[in-house]
GROMACS .gro file of C-alpha atoms in nm:
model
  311
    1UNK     CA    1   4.308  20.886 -24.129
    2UNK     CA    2   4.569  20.697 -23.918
    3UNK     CA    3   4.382  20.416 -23.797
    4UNK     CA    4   4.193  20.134 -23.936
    5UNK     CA    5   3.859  20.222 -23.758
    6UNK     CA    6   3.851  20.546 -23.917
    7UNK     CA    7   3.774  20.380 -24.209
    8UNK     CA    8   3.426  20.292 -24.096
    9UNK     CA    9   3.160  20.429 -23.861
   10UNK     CA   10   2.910  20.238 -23.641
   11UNK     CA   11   2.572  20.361 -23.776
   12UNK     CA   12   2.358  20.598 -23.538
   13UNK     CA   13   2.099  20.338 -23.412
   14UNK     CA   14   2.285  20.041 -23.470
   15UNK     CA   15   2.163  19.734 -23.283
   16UNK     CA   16   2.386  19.697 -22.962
   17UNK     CA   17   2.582  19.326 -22.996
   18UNK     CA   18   2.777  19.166 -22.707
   19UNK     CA   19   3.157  19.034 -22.755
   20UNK     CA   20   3.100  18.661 -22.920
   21UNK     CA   21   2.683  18.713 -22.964
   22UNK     CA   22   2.781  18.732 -23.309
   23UNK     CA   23   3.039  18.418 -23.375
   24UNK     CA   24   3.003  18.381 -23.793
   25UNK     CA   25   3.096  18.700 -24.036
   26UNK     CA   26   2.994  18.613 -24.414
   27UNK     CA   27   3.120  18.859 -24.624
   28UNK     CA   28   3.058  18.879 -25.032
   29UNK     CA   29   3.193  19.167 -25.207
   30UNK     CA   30   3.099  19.283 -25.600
   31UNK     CA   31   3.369  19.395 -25.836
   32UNK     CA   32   3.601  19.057 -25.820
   33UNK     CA   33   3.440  18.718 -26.016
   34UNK     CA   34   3.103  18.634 -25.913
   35UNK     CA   35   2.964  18.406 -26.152
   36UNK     CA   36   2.613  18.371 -26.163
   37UNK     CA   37   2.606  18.681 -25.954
   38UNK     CA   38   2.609  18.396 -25.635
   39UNK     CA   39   2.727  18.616 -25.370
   40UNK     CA   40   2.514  18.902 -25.435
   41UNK     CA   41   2.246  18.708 -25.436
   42UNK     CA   42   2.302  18.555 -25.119
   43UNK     CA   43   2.377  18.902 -24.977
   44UNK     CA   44   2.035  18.981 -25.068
   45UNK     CA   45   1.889  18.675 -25.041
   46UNK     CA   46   1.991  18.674 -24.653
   47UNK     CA   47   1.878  19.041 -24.617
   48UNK     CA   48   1.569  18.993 -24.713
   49UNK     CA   49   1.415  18.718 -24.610
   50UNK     CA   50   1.547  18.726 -24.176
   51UNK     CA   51   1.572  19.010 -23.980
   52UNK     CA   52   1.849  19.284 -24.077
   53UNK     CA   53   1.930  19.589 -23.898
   54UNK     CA   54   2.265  19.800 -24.063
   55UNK     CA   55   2.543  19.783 -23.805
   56UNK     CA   56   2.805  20.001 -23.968
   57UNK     CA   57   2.929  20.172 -24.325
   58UNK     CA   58   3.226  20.155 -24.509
   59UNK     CA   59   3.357  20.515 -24.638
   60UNK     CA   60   3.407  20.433 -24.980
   61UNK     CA   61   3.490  20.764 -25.067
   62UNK     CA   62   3.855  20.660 -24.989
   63UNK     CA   63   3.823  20.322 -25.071
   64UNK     CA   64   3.673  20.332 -25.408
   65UNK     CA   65   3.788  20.442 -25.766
   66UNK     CA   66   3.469  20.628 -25.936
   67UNK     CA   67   3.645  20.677 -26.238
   68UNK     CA   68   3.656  20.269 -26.330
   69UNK     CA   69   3.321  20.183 -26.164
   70UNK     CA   70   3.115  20.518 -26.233
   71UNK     CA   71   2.775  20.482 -26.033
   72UNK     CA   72   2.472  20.524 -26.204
   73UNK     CA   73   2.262  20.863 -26.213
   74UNK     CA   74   1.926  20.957 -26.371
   75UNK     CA   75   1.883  21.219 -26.563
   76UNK     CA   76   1.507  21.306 -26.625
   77UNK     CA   77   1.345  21.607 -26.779
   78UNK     CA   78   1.634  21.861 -26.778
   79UNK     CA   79   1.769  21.772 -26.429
   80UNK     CA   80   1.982  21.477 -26.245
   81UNK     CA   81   1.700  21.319 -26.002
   82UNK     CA   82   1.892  21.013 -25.879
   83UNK     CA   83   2.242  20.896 -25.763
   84UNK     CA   84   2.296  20.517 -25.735
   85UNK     CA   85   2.526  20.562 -25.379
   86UNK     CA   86   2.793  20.259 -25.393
   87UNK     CA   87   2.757  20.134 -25.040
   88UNK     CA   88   3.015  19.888 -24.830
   89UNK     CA   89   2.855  19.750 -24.506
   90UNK     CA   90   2.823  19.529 -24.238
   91UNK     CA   91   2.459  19.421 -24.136
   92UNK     CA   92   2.322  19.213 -23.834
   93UNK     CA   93   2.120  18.923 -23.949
   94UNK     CA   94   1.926  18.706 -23.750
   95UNK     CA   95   1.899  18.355 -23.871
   96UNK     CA   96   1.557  18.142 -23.833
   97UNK     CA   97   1.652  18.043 -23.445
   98UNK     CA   98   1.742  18.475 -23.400
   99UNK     CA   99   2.128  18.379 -23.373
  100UNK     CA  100   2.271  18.694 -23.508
  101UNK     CA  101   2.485  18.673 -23.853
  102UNK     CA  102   2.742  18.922 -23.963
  103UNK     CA  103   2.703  19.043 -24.341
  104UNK     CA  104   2.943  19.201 -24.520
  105UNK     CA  105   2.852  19.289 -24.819
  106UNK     CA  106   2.870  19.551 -25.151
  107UNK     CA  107   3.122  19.691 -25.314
  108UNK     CA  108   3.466  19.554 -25.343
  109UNK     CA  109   3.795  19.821 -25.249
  110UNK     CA  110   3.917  19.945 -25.528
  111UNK     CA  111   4.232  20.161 -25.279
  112UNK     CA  112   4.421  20.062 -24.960
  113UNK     CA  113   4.340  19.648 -24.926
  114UNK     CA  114   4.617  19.602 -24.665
  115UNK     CA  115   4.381  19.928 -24.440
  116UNK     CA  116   4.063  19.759 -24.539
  117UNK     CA  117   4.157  19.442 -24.430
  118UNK     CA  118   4.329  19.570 -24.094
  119UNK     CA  119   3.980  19.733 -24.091
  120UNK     CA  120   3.766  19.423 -24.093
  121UNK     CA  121   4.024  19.288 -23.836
  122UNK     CA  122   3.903  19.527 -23.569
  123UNK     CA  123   3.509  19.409 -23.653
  124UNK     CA  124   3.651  19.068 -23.604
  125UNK     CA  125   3.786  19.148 -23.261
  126UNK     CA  126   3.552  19.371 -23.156
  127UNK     CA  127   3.232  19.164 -23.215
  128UNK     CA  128   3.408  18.848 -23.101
  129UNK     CA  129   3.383  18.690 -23.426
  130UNK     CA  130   3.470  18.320 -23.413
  131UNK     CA  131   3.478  18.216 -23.807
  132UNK     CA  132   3.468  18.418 -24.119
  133UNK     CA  133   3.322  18.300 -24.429
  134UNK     CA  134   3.370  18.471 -24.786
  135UNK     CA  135   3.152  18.309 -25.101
  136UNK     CA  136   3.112  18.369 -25.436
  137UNK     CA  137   3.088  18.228 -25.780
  138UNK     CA  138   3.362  18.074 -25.991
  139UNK     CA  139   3.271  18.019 -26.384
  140UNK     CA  140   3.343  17.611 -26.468
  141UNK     CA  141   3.311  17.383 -26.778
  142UNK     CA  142   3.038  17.175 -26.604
  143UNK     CA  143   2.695  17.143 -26.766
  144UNK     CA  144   2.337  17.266 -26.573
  145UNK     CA  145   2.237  16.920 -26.562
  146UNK     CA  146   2.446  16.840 -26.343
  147UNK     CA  147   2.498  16.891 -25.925
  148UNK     CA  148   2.689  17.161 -25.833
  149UNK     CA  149   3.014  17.153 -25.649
  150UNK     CA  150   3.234  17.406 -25.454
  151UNK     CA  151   3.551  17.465 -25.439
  152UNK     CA  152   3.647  17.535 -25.083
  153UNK     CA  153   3.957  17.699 -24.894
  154UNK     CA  154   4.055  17.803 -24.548
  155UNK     CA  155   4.318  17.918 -24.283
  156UNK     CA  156   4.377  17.568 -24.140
  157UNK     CA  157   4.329  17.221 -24.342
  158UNK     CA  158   4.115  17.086 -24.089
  159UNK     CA  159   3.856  17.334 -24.159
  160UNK     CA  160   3.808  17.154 -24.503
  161UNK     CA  161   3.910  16.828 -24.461
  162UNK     CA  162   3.600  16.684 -24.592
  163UNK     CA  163   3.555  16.864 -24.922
  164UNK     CA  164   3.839  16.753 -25.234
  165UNK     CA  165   4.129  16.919 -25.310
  166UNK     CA  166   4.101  17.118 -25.686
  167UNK     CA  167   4.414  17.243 -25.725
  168UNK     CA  168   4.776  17.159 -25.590
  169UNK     CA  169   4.934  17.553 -25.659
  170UNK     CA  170   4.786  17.779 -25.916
  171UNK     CA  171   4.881  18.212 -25.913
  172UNK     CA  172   4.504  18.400 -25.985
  173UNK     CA  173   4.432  18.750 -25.977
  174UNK     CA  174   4.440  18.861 -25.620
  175UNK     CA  175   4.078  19.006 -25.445
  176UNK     CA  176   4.001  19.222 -25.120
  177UNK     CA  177   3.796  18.938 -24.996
  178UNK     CA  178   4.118  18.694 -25.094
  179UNK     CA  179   4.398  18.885 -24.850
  180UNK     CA  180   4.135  18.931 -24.610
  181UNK     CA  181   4.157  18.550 -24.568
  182UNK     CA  182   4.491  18.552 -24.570
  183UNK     CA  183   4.601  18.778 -24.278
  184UNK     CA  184   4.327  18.637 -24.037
  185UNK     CA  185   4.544  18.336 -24.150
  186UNK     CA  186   4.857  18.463 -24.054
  187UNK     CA  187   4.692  18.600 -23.768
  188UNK     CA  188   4.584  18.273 -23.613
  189UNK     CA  189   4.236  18.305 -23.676
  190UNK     CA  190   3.926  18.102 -23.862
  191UNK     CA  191   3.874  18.201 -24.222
  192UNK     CA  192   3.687  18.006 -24.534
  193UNK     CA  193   3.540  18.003 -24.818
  194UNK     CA  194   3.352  17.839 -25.106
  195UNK     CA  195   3.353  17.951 -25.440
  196UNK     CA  196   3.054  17.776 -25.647
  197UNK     CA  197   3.121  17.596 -25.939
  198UNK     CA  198   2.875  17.765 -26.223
  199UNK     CA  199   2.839  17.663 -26.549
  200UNK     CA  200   3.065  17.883 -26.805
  201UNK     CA  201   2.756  17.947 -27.000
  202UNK     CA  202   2.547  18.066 -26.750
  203UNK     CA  203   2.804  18.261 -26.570
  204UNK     CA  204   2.687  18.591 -26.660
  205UNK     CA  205   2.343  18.571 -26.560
  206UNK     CA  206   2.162  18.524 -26.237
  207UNK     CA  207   2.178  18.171 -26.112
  208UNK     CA  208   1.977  18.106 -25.810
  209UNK     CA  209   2.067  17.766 -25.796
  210UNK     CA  210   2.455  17.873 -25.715
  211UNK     CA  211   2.342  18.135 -25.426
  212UNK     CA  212   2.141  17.821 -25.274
  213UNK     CA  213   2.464  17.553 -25.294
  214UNK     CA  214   2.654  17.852 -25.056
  215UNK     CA  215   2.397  17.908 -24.791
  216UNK     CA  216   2.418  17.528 -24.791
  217UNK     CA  217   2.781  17.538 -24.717
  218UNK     CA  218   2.735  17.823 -24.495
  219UNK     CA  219   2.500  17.610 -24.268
  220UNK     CA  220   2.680  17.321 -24.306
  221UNK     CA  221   3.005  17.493 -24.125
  222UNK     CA  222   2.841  17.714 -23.898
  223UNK     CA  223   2.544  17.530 -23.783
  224UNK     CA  224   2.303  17.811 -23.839
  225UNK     CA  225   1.998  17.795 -23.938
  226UNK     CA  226   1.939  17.973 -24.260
  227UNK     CA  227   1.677  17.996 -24.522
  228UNK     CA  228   1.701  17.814 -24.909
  229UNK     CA  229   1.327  17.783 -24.988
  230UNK     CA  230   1.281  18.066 -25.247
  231UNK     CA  231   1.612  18.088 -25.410
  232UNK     CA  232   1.554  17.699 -25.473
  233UNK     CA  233   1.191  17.783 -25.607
  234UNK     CA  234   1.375  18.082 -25.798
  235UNK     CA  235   1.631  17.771 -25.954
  236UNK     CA  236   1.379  17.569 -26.055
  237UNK     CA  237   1.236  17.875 -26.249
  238UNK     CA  238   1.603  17.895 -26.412
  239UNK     CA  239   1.668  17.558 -26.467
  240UNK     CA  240   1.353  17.474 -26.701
  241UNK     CA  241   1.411  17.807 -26.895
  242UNK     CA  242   1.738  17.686 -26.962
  243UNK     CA  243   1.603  17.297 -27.061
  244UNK     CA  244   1.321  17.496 -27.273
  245UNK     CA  245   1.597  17.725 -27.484
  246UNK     CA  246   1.839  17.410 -27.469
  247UNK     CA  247   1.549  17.199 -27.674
  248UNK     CA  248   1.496  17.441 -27.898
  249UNK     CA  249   1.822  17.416 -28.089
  250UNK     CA  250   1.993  17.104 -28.205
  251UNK     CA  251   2.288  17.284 -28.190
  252UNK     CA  252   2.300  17.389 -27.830
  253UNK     CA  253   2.149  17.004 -27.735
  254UNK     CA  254   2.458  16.922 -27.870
  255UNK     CA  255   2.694  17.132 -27.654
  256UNK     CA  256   2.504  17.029 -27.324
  257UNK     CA  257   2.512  16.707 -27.425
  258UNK     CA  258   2.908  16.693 -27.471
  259UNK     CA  259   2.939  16.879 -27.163
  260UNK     CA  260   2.743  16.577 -26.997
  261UNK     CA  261   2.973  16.353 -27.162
  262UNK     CA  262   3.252  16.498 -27.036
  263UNK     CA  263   3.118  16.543 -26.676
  264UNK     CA  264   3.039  16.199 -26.675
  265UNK     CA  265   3.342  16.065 -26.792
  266UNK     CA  266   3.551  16.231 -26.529
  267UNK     CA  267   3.326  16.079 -26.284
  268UNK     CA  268   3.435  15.731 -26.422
  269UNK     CA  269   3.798  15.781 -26.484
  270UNK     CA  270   3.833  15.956 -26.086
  271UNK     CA  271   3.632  15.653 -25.932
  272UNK     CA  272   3.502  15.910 -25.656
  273UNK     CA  273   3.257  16.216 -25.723
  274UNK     CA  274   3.489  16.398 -26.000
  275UNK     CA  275   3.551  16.698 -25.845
  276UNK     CA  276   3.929  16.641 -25.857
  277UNK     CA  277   3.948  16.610 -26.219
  278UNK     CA  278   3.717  16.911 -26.278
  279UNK     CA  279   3.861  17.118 -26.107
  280UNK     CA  280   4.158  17.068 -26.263
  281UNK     CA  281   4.023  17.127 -26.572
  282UNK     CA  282   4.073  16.805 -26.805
  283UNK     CA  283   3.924  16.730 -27.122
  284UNK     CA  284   3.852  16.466 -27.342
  285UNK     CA  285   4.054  16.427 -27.656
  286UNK     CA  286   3.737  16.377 -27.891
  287UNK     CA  287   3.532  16.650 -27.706
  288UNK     CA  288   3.575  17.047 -27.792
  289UNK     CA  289   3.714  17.236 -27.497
  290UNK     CA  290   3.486  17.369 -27.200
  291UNK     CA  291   3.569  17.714 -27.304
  292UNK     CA  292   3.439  17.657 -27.685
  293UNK     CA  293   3.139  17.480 -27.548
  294UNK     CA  294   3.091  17.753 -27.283
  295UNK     CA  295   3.142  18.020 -27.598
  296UNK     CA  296   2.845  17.873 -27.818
  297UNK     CA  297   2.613  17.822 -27.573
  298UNK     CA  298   2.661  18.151 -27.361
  299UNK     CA  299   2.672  18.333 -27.704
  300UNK     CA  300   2.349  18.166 -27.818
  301UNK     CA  301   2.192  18.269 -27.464
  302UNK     CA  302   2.278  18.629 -27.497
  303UNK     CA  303   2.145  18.667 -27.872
  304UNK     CA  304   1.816  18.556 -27.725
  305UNK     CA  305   1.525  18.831 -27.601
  306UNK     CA  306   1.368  18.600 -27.372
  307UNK     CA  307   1.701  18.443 -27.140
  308UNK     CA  308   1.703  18.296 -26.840
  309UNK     CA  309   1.578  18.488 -26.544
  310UNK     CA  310   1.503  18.434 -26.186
  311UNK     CA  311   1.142  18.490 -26.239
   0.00000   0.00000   0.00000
């Protein structure tokens, strides 16, 4: 397996695509951070609600370490009767005025990145793919009563000259999805992406409201047309679970509420929206940290039966 392409195969009756029909790739891969679970949702979000035909698969067989993300399999009545396949693929999606979408989407390599990513360079060239998008979810000391912001990156500034600048340098834990931006960077070519800002405490369970804020951004850059009905229906499901276990302890009233303060005061001390000094991660001297907030409320969440779901 010399060559990039080997590490995929178009899928029997995929849909045939002309160079540059397709302009936009979104890819959102599991196994790096994804708080709230806001780029799988999305993934599926997309899939299932406009028209999606599979265009080609992954073969994660040499991409993929079983050993520290086993699959699931059933066993039932003395014999194993399913395997939960880990799939990577690319799917053609057709957006509300049939413009056709790339997904990428599932699991995250685990084994040759620098392959992978030469990989997704040949889908790039070969499809004629303008601008590639990567989104997911990033956990923040911000409270659920509060908007949401993104924190957004690209190849060239100009790309995100209108959204604020978090952080001036900072060294994180390095992601498929990550270098893929990267060497379309160094290779001259369009690449983003927006990483939602979810609420620490909620960062480990599904958070509609997240996977809505990035097909926002995804529109707002592309120009596409895609649909945020149901996963904002789906939020507002979320949202008054969350206000109905919130009111039920003083306790955790009192953590949201010092979140608020906090939020609010950055908002005064920046002048602007706040994003700067959120992002950067400031807190108040009189306040407990975002992470000990984040801690008592996310800990209170998960000792409950009945926590927030999508509905």
């Amino acid at each position: 397996m010399n060559h990039p392409r080997d590490l995929y195969r178009i899928v029997d009756d995929a849909p045939e695509l002309h160079d540059g029909e397709a302009p936009v790739l979104v890819h959102a891969l599991s196994g790096s951070i994804d708080a709230g679970h806001a780029g799988s949702l999305l993934a599926r979000h997309l899939r299932e609600k406009l028209p999606s035909r599979r265009l080609l698969e992954f073969d994660l067989d040499t991409l993929l370490d079983y050993r520290s993300r086993r699959p699931v399999m059933t066993f039932a009545e003395g014999t194993w009767v399913e395997y939960d396949k880990p799939e990577l693929v690319v799917d053609l999606v057709r957006d509300d005025d049939g413009v056709p979408l790339l997904l990428m989407h599932g699991h995250e390599p685990d084994l040759q990145w620098e392959k992978f990513t030469r990989a997704v360079q040949t889908v790039i060239e070969d499809y004629g793919v303008e601008l590639t998008i990567g989104v997911h979810g990033i956990p923040m000391g911000v409270p659920h009563t509060r908007p949401l912001t993104v924190t957004a990156h690209a190849t060239r500034a100009e790309l995100i000259e209108s959204y604020p600048n978090y952080f001036s340098r900072v060294q994180v834990p390095g992601s498929a999805a990550a270098l893929l931006e990267l060497r379309l960077g160094q290779e001259g070519r369009d690449a983003m992406g927006f990483a939602v800002n979810v609420p620490h405490y909620l960062a480990q369970t599904e958070y509609p409201q997240a996977a809505a804020e990035l097909v926002r951004q995804i529109t707002k850059v592309s120009g596409m047309s895609l649909p945020v009905g149901d996963l904002e229906a789906s939020g507002t499901q979320v949202r008054s679970e969350v206000d109905r276990q919130v009111a039920e302890s003083e306790e955790v009233s009192a953590v949201v509420q010092a979140l608020e303060r906090q939020y609010d005061s950055f908002l005064e001390a920046s002048g602007t929206d706040g994003a700067e000094s959120i992002g950067q991660g400031q807190v108040l001297d009189e306040l407990p940290s975002a992470d000990e907030l984040a801690a008592q409320f996310e800990a209170f969440l998960a000792g409950r039966e009945d926590g927030p779901t999508t509905g």
